[in-house]
Coordinates of C-alpha atoms in Angstrom, one line a residue:
Chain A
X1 CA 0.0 0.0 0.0
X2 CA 1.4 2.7 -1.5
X3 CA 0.0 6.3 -0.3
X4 CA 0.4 10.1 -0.8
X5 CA 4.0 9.9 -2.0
X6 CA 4.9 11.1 -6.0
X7 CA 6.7 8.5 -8.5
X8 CA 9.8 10.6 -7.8
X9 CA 9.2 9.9 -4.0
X10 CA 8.6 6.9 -4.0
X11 CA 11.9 6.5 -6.0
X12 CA 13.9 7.7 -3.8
X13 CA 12.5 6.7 -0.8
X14 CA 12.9 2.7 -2.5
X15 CA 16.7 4.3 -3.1
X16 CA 17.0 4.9 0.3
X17 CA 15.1 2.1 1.7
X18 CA 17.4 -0.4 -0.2
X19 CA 20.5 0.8 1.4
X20 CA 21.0 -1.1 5.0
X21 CA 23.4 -0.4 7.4
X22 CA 26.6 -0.5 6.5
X23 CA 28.2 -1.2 9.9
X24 CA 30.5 2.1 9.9
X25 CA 28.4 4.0 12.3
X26 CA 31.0 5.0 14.4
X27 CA 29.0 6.0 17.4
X28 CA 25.7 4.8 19.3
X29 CA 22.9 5.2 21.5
X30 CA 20.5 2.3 22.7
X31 CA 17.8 3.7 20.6
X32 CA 17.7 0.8 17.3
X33 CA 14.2 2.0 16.3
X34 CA 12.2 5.0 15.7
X35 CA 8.8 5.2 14.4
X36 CA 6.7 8.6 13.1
X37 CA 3.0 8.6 13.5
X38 CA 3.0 12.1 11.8
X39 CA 4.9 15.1 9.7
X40 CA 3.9 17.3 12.7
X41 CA 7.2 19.7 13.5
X42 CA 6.9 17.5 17.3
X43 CA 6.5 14.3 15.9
X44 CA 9.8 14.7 14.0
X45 CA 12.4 17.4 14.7
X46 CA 13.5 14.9 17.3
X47 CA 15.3 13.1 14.2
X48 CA 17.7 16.2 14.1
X49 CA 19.4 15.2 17.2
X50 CA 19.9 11.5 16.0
X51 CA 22.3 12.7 13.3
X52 CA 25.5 12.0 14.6
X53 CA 25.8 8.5 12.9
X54 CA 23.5 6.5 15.3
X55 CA 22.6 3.4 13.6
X56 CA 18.3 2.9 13.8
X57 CA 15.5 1.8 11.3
X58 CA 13.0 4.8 10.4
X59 CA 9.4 3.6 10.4
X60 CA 7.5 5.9 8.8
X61 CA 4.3 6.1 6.0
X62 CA 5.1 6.6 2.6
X63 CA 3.6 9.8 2.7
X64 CA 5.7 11.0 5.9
X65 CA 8.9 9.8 4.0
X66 CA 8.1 11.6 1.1
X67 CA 7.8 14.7 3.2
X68 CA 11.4 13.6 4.7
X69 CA 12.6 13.5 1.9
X70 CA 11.6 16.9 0.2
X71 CA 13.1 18.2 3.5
X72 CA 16.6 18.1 3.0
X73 CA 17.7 19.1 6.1
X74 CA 17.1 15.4 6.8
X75 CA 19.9 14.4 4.7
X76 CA 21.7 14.5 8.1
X77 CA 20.6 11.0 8.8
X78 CA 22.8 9.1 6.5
X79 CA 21.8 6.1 4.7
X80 CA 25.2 4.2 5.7
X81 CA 23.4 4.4 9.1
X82 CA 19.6 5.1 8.9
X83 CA 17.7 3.0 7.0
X84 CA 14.3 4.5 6.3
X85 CA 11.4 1.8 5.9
X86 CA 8.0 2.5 4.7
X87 CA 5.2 1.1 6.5
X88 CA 1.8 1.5 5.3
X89 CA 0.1 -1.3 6.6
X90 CA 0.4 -5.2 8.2
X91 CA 3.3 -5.5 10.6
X92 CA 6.7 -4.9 10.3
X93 CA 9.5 -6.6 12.0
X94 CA 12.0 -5.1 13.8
X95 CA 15.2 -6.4 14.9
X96 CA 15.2 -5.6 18.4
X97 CA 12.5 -8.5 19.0
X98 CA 9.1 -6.3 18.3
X99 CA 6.4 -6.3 15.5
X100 CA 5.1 -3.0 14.8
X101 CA 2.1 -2.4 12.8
X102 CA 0.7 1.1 11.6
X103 CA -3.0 2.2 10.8
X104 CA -4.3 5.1 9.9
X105 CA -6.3 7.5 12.1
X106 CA -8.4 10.5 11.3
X107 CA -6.1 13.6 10.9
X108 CA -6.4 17.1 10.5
X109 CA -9.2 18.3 8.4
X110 CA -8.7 22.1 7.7
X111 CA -4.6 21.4 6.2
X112 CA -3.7 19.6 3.1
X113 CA -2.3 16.5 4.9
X114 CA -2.0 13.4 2.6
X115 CA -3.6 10.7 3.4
X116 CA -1.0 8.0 5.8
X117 CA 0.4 11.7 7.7
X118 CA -1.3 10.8 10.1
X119 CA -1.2 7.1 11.9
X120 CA -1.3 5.0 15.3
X121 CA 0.8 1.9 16.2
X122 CA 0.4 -1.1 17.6
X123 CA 3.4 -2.6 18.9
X124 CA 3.7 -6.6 20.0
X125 CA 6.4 -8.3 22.0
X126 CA 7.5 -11.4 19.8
X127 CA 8.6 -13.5 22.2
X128 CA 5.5 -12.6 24.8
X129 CA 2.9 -11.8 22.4
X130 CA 2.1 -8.1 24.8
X131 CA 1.7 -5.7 23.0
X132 CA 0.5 -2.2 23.2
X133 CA -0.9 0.8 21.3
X134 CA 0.2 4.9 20.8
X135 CA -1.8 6.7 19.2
X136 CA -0.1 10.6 20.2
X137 CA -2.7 12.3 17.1
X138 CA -6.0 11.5 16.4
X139 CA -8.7 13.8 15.5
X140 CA -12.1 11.3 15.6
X141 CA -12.8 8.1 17.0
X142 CA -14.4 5.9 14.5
X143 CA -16.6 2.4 14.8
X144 CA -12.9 0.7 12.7
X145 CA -10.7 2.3 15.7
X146 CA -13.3 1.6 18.5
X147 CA -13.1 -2.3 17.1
X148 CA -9.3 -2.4 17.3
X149 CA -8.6 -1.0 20.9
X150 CA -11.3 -3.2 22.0
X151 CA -9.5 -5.6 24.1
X152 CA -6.3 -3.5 24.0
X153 CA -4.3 -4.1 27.5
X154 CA -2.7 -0.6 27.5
X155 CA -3.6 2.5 25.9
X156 CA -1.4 5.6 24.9
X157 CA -4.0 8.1 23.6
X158 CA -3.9 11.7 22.3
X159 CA -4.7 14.1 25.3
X160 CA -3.6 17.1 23.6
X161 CA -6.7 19.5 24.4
X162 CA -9.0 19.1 27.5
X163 CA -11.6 20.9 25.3
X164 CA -11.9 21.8 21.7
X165 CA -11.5 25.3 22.3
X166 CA -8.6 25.8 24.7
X167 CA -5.9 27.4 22.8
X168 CA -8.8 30.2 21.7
X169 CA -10.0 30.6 25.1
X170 CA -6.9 31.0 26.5
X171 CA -5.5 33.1 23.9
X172 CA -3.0 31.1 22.8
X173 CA -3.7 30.3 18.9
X174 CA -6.7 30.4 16.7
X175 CA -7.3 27.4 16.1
X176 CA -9.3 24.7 18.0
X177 CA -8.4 21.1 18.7
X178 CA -10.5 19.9 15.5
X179 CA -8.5 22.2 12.8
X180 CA -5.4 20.6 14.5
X181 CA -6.1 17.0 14.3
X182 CA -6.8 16.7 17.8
X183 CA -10.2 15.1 19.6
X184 CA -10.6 16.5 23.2
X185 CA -10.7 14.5 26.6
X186 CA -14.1 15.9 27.8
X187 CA -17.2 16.1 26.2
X188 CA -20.0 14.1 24.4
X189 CA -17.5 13.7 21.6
X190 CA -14.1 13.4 23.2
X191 CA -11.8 10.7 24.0
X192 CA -13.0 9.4 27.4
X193 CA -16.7 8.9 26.3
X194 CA -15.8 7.3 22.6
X195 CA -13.8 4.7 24.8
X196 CA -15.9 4.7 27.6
X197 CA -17.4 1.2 27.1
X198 CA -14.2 -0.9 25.9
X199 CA -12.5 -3.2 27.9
X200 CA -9.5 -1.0 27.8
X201 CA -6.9 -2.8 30.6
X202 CA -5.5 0.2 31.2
X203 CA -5.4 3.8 29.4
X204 CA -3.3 6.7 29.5
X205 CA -3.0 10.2 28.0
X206 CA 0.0 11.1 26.7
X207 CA 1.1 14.3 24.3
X208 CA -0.8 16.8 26.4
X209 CA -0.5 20.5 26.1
X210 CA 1.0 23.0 28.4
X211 CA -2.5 24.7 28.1
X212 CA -4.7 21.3 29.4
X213 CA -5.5 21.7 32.4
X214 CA -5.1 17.7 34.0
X215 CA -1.5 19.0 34.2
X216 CA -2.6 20.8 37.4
X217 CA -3.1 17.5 39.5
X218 CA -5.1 19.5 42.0
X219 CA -7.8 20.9 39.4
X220 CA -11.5 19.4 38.7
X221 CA -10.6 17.9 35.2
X222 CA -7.9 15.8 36.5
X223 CA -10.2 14.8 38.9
X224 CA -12.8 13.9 36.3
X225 CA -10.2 12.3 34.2
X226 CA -9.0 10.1 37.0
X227 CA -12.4 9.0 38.4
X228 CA -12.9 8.0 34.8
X229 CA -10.3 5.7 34.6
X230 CA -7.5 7.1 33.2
X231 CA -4.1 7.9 34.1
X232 CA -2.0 11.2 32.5
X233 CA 1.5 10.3 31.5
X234 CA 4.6 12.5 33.0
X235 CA 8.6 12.7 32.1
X236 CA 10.4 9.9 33.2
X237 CA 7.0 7.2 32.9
X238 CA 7.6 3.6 32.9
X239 CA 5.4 1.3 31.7
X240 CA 5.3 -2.7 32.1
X241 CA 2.8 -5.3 30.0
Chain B
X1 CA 23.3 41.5 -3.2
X2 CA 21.3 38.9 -3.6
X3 CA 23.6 35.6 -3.7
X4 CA 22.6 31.7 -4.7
X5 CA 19.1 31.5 -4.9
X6 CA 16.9 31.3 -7.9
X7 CA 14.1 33.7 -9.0
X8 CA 11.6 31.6 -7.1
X9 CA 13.0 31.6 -4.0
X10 CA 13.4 34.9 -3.9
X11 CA 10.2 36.4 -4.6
X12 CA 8.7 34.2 -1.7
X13 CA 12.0 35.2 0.7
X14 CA 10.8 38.8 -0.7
X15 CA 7.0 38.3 0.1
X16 CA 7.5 36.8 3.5
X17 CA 10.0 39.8 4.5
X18 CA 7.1 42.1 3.4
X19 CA 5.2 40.8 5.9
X20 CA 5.0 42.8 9.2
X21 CA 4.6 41.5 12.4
X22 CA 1.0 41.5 12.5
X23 CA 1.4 41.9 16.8
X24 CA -1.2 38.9 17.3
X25 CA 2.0 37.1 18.0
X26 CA 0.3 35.4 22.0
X27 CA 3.4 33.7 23.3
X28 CA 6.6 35.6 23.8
X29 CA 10.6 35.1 24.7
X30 CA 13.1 37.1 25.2
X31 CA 15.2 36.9 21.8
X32 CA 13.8 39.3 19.5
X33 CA 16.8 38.6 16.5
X34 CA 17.6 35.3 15.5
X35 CA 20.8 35.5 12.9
X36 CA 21.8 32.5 11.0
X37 CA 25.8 32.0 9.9
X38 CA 25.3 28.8 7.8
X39 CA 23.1 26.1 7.0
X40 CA 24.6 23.2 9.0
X41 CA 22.0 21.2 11.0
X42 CA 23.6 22.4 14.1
X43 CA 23.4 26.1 13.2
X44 CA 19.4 26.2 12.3
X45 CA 17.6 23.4 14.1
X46 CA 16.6 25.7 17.2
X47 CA 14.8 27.5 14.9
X48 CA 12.2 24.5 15.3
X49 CA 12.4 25.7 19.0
X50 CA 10.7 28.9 18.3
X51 CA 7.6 28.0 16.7
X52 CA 5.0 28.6 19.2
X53 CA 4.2 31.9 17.8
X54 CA 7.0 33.8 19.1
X55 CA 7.9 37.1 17.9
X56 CA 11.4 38.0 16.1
X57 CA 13.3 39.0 12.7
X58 CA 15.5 36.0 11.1
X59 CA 18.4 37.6 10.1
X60 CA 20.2 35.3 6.7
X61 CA 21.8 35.5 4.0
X62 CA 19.2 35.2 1.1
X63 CA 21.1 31.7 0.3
X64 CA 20.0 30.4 3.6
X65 CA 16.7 32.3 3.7
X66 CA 16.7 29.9 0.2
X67 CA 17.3 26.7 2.2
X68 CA 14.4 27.5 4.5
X69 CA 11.8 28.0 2.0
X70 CA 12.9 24.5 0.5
X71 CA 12.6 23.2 3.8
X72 CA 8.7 22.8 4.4
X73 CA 9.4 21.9 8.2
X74 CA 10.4 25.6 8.8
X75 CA 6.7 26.8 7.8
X76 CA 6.2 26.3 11.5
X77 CA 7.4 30.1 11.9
X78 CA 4.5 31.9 11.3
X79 CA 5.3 35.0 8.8
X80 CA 2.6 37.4 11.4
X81 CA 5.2 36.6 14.0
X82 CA 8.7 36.1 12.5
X83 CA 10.1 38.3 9.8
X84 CA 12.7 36.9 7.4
X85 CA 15.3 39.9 7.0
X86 CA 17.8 39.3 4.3
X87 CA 21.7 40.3 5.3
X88 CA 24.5 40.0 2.5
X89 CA 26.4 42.6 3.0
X90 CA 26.4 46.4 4.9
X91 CA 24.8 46.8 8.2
X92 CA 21.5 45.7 9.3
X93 CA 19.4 47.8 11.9
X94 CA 17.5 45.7 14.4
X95 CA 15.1 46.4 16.8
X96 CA 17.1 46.2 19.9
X97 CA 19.2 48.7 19.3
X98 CA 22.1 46.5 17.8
X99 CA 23.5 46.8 14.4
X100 CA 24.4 43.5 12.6
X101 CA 26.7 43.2 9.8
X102 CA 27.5 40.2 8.1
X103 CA 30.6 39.2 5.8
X104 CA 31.3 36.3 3.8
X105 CA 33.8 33.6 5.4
X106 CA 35.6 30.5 3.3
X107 CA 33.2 27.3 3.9
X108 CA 33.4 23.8 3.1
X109 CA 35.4 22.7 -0.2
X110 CA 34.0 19.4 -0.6
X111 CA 30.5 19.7 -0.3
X112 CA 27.8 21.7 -2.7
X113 CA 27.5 24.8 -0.3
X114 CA 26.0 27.7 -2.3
X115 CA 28.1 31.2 -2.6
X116 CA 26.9 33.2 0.9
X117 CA 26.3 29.9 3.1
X118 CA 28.9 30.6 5.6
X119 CA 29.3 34.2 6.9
X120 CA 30.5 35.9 10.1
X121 CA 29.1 38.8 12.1
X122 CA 29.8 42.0 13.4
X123 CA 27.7 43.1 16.2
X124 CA 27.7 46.6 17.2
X125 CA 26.0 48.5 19.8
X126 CA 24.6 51.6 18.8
X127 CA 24.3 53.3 21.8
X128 CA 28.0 52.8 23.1
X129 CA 29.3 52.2 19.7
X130 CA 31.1 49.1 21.0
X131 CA 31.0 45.6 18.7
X132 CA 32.0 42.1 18.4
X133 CA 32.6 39.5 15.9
X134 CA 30.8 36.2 16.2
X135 CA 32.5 33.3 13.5
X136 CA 31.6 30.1 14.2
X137 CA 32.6 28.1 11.9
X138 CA 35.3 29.5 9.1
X139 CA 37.3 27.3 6.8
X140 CA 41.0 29.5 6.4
X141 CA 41.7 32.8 7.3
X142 CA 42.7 35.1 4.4
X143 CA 44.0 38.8 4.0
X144 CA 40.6 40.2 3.8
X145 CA 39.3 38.9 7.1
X146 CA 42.2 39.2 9.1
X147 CA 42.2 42.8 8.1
X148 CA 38.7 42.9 9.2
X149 CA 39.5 41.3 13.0
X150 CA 42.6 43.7 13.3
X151 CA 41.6 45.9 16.2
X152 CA 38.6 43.8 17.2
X153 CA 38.1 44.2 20.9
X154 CA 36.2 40.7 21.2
X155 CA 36.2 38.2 18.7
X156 CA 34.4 34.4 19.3
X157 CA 35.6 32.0 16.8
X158 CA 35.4 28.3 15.4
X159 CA 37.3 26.3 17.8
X160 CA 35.0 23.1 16.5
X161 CA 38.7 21.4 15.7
X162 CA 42.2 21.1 17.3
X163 CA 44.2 19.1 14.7
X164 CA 42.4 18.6 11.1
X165 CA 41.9 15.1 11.6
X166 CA 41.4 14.8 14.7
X167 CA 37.8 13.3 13.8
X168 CA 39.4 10.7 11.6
X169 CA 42.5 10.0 13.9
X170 CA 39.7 9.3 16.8
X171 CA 37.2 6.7 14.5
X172 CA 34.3 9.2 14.9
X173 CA 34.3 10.4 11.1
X174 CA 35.8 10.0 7.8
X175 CA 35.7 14.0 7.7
X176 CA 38.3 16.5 8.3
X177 CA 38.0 19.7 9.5
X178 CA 38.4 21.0 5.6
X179 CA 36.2 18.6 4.3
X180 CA 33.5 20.3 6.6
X181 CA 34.8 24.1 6.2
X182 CA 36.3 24.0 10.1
X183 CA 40.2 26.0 10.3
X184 CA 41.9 24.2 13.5
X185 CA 43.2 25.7 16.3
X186 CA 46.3 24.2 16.2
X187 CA 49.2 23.7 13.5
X188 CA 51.1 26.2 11.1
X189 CA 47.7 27.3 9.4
X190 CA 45.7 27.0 12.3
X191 CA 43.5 30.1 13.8
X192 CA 46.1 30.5 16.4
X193 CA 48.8 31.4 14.3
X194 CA 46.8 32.7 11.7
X195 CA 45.5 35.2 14.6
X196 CA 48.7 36.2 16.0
X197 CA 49.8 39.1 14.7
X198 CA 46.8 40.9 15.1
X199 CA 45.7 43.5 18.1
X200 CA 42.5 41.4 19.3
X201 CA 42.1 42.3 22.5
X202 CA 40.5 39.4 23.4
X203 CA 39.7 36.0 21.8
X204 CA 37.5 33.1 22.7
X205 CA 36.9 30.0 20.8
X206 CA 33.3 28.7 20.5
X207 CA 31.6 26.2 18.8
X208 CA 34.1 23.5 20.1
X209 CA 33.4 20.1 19.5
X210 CA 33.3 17.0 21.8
X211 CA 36.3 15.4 20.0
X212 CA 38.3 18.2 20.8
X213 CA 41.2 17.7 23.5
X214 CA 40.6 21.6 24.6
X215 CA 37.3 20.9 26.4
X216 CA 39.6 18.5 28.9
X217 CA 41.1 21.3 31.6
X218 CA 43.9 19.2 32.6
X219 CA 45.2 18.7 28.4
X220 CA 48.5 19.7 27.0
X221 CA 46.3 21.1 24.0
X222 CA 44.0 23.2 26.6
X223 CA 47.2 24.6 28.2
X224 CA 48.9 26.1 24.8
X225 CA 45.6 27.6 24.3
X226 CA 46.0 29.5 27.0
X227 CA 49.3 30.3 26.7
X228 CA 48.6 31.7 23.0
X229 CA 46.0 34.0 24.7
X230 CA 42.8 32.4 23.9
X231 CA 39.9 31.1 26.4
X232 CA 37.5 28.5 25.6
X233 CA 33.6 29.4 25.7
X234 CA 31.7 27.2 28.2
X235 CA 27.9 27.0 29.1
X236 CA 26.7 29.6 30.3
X237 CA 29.3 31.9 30.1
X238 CA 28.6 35.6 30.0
X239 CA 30.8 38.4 28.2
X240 CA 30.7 41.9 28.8
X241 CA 32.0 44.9 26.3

């Protein structure tokens, strides 16, 4: 499945793709896999600081290669060390012992995004079948998505925005949680009532916004968020399956 | 003088510098100039720092101005907030009382680097008249610039090598300091001797990287540093005119 990406991408992303390590990264870090869920500026400036010949597999949607690609200030992660794989769909295999399979998610809707910018993960342990899902962007909750996180025994979910209009109300931006690609916590519509009735094991909201107000741990929507069964992710959060 | 980039890229670098601060800029900070020297990774990825709509002029030479416009991720500075000023030459007025002016340095021989990528600054305060030089990264030292640095009270320059291939010699790089436009301290064509003869009244290397035998207090290399009348910058460190 091949999405959103030009011949001439795709080209060159197969160019690039078809060049594995060659072994003469010279320096390291413990980090042997990265995976993009979006061409959102958070989602992947990170990449800039793993330019100094760290040896990883990019996993990323055609489309969010492509975009990689026509960004050439990514040309700092060389392809003697980085090899950049496209996954679109069905799992992918990595070689630190986990399977890693993307879908897509509903995205922004007032941008030109291509379809596959914007995507969720599911990640399973080989060797002990657990596996979990992140899902740091997601702008709706459909009946496909609802099916799939059924069961799920952990949860990272998008708790960007408390309510649509945050960044408005607090004068922060002009645009609401919706033009950004981002479903709210509260509200008929939001996050916690679209899962309300799966049989989530355990759920947690991660990517949240300086301006959302669960960061306060005494306020009222923490609170609510708690007593409705979910946890809010900090720095330094470990999580065991 | 416009320098490097084509038609295109110019009427957009020229349509985004039209464009005022439109003062609905809701987050602030305290840097209110930005001014780029090259187009190295490491000397605009902070830009990607200031995106949440804070306000400042981008000082660059219309080469790099060039690179950003090809570089989508950079979008993320909104034009109402952040106004792209080209500098190629003859002093540039800012709003904090500070005159910049930039000057063409030698940059990398080996690599495709477009006339007006590297440059070096002078930075003068109006007020008390008094000015610096900021070069952080500078290939050789000719006639011109040494002229230029003569009776420079404060000059911060590329210390990023001590020996040419001292990247190489360590199994970090294939690179030598030429190969990516960096002069070395030491050695007969090294800044150091290059510098000598001039009246600087005071001289700090910057920019120093972590192969570099100068960032260890206790080195021989850190020791005839000092002894040829140069510090070494460190975080945090403060310099007054």
């Amino acid at each position: 499945m091949l999405l959103g990406a030009s011949p001439d991408v795709r080209q060159q992303i197969a160019q690039t793709a078809s060049l594995h390590p060659s072994g003469d990264c010279l320096r390291s870090s413990p980090i042997k896999v990265v995976a993009l869920t979006c061409t959102e500026v958070d989602g992947i400036a990170g990449l800039l600081s793993l330019r100094e010949g760290f040896d990883f597999d990019l996993l990323a949607s055609t489309s969010t290669l492509g975009m990689l690609v026509r960004n050439s200030i990514f040309n700092v992660l060389s392809p003697a060390c980085v090899r950049r794989v496209p996954f679109d769909g069905g799992p992918t295999q990595t070689p630190i012992g986990l399977e890693v399979e993307a879908f897509m998610v509903a995205g922004k809707t007032k941008q030109t995004g291509a379809e596959g910018d914007t995507i969720g993960l599911c990640v399973r342990e080989l060797s002990s079948g657990a596996s979990f899902f992140y899902i740091p962007s997601c702008a709706s909750i459909d009946a496909a998505l609802a099916r799939r996180l059924e069961t799920a025994s952990l949860l990272l979910f998008d708790g960007t925005l408390y309510t649509n209009d945050e960044l408005v109300a607090q004068g922060l931006a002009q645009k609401t949680g919706q033009d950004m690609g981002h479903i709210s916590m509260s509200g008929p519509r939001g996050a916690i009532a679209a899962l309300a009735e799966l049989s989530i094991k355990r759920r947690v909201f991660i990517h949240i916004n300086n301006s959302n107000p669960v960061l306060n741990e005494n306020s009222p929507e923490r609170m609510a968020v708690k007593q409705a069964g979910w946890e809010v992710a900090f720095d330094g959060m470990e999580l065991r399956l």
